[in-house]
CSV table of C-alpha atoms in Angstrom, one decimal:
chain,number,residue,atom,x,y,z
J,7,UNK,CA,85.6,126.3,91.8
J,8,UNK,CA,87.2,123.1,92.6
J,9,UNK,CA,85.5,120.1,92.4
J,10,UNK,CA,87.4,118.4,95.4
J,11,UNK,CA,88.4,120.1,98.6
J,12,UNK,CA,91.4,117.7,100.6
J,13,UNK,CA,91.4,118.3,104.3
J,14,UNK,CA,93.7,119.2,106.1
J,15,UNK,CA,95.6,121.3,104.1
J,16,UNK,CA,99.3,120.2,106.1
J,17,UNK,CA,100.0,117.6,108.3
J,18,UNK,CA,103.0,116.4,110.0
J,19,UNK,CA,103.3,113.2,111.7
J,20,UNK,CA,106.0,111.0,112.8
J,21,UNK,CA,107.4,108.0,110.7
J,22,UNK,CA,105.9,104.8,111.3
J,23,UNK,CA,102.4,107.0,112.3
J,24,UNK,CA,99.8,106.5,109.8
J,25,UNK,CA,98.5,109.6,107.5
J,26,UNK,CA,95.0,110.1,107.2
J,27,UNK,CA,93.5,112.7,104.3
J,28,UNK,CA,90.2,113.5,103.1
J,29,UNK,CA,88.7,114.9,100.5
J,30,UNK,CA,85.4,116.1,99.3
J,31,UNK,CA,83.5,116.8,96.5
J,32,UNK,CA,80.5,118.5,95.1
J,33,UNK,CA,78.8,116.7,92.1
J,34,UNK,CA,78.1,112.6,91.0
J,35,UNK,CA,81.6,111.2,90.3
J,36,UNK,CA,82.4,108.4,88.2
J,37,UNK,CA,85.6,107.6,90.1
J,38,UNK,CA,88.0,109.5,92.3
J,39,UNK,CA,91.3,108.7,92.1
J,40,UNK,CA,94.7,110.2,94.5
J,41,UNK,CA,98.2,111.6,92.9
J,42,UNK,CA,101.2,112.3,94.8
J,43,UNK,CA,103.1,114.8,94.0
J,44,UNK,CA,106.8,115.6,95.1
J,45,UNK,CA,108.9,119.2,94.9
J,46,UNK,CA,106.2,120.6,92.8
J,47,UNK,CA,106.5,118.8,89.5
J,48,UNK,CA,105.4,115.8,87.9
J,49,UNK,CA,102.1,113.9,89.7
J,50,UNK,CA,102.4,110.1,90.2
J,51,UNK,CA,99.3,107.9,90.4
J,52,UNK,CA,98.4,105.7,93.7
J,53,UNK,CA,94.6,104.5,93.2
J,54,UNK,CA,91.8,104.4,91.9
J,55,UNK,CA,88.7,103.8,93.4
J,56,UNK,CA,85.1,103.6,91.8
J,57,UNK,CA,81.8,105.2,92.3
J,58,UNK,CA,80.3,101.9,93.1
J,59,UNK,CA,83.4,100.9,95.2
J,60,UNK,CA,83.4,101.9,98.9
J,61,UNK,CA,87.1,100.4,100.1
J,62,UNK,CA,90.4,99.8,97.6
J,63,UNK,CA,94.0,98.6,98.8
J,64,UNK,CA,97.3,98.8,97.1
J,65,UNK,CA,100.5,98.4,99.3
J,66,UNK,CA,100.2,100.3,102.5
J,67,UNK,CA,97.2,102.5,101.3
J,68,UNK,CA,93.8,102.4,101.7
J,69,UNK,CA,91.4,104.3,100.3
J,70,UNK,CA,87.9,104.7,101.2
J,71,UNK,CA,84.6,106.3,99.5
J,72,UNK,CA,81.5,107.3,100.8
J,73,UNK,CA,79.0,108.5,98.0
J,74,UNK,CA,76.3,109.2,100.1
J,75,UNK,CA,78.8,112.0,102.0
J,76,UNK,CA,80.6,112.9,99.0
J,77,UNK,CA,83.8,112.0,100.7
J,78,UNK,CA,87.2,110.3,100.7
J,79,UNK,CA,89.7,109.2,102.9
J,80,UNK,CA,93.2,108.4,102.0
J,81,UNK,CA,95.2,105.9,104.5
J,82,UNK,CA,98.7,105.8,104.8
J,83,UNK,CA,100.0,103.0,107.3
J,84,UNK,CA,103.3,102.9,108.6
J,85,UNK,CA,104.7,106.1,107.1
J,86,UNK,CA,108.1,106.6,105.9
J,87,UNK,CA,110.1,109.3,104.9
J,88,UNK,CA,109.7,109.1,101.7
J,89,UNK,CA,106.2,109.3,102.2
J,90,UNK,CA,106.6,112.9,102.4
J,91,UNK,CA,105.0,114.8,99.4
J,92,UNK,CA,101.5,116.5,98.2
J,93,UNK,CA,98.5,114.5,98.0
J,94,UNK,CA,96.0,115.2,95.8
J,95,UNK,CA,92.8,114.0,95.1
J,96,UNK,CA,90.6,113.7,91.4
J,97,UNK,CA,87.4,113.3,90.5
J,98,UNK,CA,85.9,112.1,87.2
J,99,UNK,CA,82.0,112.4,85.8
J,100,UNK,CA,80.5,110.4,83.7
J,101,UNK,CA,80.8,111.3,80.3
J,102,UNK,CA,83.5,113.4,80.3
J,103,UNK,CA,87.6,112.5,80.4
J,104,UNK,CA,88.5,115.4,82.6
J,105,UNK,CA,89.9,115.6,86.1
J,106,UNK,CA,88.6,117.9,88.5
J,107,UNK,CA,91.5,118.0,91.2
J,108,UNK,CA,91.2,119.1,94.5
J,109,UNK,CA,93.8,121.6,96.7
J,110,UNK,CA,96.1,119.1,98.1
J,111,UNK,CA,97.1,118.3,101.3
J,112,UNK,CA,101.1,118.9,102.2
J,113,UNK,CA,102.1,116.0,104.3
J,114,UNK,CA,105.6,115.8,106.3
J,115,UNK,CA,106.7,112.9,107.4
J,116,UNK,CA,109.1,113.4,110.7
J,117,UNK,CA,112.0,110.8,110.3
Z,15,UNK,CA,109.3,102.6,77.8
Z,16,UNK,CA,109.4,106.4,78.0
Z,17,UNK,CA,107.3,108.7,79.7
Z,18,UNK,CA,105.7,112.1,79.5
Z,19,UNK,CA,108.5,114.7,78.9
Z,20,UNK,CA,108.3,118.1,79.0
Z,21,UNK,CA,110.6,121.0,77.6
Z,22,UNK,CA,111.5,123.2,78.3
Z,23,UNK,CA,112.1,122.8,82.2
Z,24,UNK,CA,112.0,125.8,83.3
Z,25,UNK,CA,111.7,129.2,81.2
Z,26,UNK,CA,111.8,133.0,82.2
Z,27,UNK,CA,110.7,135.2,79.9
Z,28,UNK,CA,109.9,139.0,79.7
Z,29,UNK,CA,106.0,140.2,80.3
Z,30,UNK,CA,104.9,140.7,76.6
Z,31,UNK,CA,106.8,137.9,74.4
Z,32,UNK,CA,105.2,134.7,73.7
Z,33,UNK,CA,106.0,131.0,74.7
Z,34,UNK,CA,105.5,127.9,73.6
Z,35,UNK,CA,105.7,125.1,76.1
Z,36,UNK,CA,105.8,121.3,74.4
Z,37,UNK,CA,104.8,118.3,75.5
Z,38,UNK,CA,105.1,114.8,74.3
Z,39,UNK,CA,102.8,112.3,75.5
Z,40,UNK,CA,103.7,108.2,76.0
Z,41,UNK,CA,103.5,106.7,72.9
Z,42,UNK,CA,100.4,105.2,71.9
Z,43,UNK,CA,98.2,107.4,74.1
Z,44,UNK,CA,95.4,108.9,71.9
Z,45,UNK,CA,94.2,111.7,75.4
Z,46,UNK,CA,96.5,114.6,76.0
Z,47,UNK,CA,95.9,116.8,78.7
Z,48,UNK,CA,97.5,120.2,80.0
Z,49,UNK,CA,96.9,121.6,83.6
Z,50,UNK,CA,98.7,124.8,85.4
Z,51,UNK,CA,99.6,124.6,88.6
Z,52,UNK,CA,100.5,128.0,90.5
Z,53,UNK,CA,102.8,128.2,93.9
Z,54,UNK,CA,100.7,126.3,96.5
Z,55,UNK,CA,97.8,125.7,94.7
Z,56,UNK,CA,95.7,122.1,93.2
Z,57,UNK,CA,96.2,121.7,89.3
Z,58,UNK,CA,94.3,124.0,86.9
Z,59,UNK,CA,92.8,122.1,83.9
Z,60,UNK,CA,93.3,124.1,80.5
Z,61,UNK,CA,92.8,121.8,77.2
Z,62,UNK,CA,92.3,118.5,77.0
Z,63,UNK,CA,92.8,116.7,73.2
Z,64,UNK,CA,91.4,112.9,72.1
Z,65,UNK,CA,92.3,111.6,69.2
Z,66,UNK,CA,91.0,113.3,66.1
Z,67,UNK,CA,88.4,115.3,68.2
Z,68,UNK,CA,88.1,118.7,68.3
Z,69,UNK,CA,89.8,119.6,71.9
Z,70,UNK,CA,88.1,120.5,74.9
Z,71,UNK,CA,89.3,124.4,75.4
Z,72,UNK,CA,86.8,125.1,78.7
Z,73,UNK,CA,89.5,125.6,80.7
Z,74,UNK,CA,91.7,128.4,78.7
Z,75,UNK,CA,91.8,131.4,81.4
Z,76,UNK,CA,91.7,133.9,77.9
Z,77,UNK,CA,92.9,133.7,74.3
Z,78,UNK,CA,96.4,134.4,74.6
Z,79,UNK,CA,95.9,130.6,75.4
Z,80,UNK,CA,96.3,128.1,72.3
Z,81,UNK,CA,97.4,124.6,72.4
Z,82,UNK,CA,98.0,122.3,69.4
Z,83,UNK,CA,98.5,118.3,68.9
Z,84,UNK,CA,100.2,117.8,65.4
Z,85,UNK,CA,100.0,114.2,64.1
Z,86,UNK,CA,97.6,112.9,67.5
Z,87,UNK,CA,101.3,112.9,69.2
Z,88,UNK,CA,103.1,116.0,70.3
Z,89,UNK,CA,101.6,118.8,71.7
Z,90,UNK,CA,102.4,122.5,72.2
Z,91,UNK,CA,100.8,125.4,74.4
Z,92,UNK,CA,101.9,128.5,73.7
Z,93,UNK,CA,101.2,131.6,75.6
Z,94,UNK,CA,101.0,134.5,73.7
Z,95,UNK,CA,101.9,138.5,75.2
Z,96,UNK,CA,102.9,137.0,78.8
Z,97,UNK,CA,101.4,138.4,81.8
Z,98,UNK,CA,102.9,137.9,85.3
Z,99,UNK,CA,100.0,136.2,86.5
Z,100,UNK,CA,101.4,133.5,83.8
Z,101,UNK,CA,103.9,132.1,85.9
Z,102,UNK,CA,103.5,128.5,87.1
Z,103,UNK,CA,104.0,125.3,86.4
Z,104,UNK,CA,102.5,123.7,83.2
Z,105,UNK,CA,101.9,120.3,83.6
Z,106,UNK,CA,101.0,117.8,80.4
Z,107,UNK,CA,99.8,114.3,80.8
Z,108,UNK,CA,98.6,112.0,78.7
Z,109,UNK,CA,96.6,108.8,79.2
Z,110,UNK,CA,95.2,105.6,76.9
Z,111,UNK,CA,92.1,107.1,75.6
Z,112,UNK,CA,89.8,104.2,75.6
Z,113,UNK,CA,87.9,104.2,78.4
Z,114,UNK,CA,86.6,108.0,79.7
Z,115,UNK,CA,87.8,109.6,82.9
Z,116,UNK,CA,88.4,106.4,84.7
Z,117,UNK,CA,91.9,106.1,82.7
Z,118,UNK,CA,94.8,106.6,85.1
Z,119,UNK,CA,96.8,110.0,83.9
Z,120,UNK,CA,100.9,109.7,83.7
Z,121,UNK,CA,102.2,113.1,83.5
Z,122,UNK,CA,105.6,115.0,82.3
Z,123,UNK,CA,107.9,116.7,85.3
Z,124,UNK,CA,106.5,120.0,84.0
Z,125,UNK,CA,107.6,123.6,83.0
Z,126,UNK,CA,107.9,126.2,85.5
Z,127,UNK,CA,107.4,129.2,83.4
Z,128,UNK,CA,108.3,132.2,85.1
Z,129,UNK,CA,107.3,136.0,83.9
Z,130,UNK,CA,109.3,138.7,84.9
């Protein structure tokens, strides 16, 4: 089963709205990171954020995590077009390299 | 420098005949990884190599799976007696190794393997 669930599953907003996802997640992490992903190929990396963490900035995204909830929320300010892609989620344990991603959350950005 | 590149792109093959996907990581990366990705759906994890280790197979759906890293560089899956329920996207990425999961993954554009 996945590790991560990212809620909702689609969302359209208009440009210059900001995009909130979530994400959430079953067992301890040690750090949950988001990918973008565009036209179903490659992934790209945003953040990362770690267990002990509970806020991280880069650019115009912010990315919260509460451990207690098991939860995540990504932030997009300001959205642009170009914003508009798949965002996943990914959650690492302790002692083990893998990435458990989540399902992704399709996000349209109205120009 | 270079990044994660895949080939081939895209591949259709008949149900029955094998395939072998490759992948060749950034240079200097000692942790390989391969997920599969099907229409719609969150990434799949299937092997996952580090260095010199003996790779971490959990995630092979059945053993017409296999995946090799020659020389800690280039890796190939290959898929043996396709199925339909094969088709999707293979992704490979690679990262630096030295730290565990908190290591940021860079991965190749992928190959859309399709089985008809």
């Amino acid at each position: 089963s996945q590790q991560g669930e990212e809620d909702p599953q689609a969302l359209s907003i208009q440009e210059g709205e900001n995009a909130t996802m979530n994400c959430s997640y079953k067992t301890s992490i040690n750090n949950l990171q988001w990918y973008r992903q565009n036209s179903g190929r490659g992934l790209v990396h945003l953040i990362l954020i770690r267990s002990n963490e509970r806020e991280k900035h880069s650019g115009r995204l912010r990315v919260t995590l509460d451990t207690s909830k098991k939860s995540s929320s990504l932030l997009i300010t300001a959205s642009r077009a170009a914003d508009t892609a798949s965002y996943f989620c990914a959650t690492g344990q302790f002692g083990n390299e893998k990435l458990t991603f989540g399902t992704g959350t399709r996000l349209t950005i109205i120009p | 420098g270079a990044g994660v590149s895949q080939s081939p792109s895209n591949k259709v093959t008949e149900k029955g005949k094998d395939v072998e996907l490759r992948c060749d990581p950034i240079s200097g990366h000692t942790a390989l990884y391969w997920y599969r990705q099907s229409l719609g759906q969150g990434l799949e994890f299937l092997i996952y190599f580090q260095g010199n280790s003996a790779p971490d197979k959990s995630g092979l759906p059945s053993d017409r799976f296999s995946a090799e890293r020659t020389g800690g560089s280039v890796s190939t899956l290959t898929i043996q007696r396709t199925q339909q329920e094969d088709s999707a996207v293979y992704l490979c990425a690679s990262s630096l190794g030295i730290r565990d999961s908190s290591d940021e993954q860079y991965f190749g554009p992928g190959t859309r393997l399709t089985v008809t």
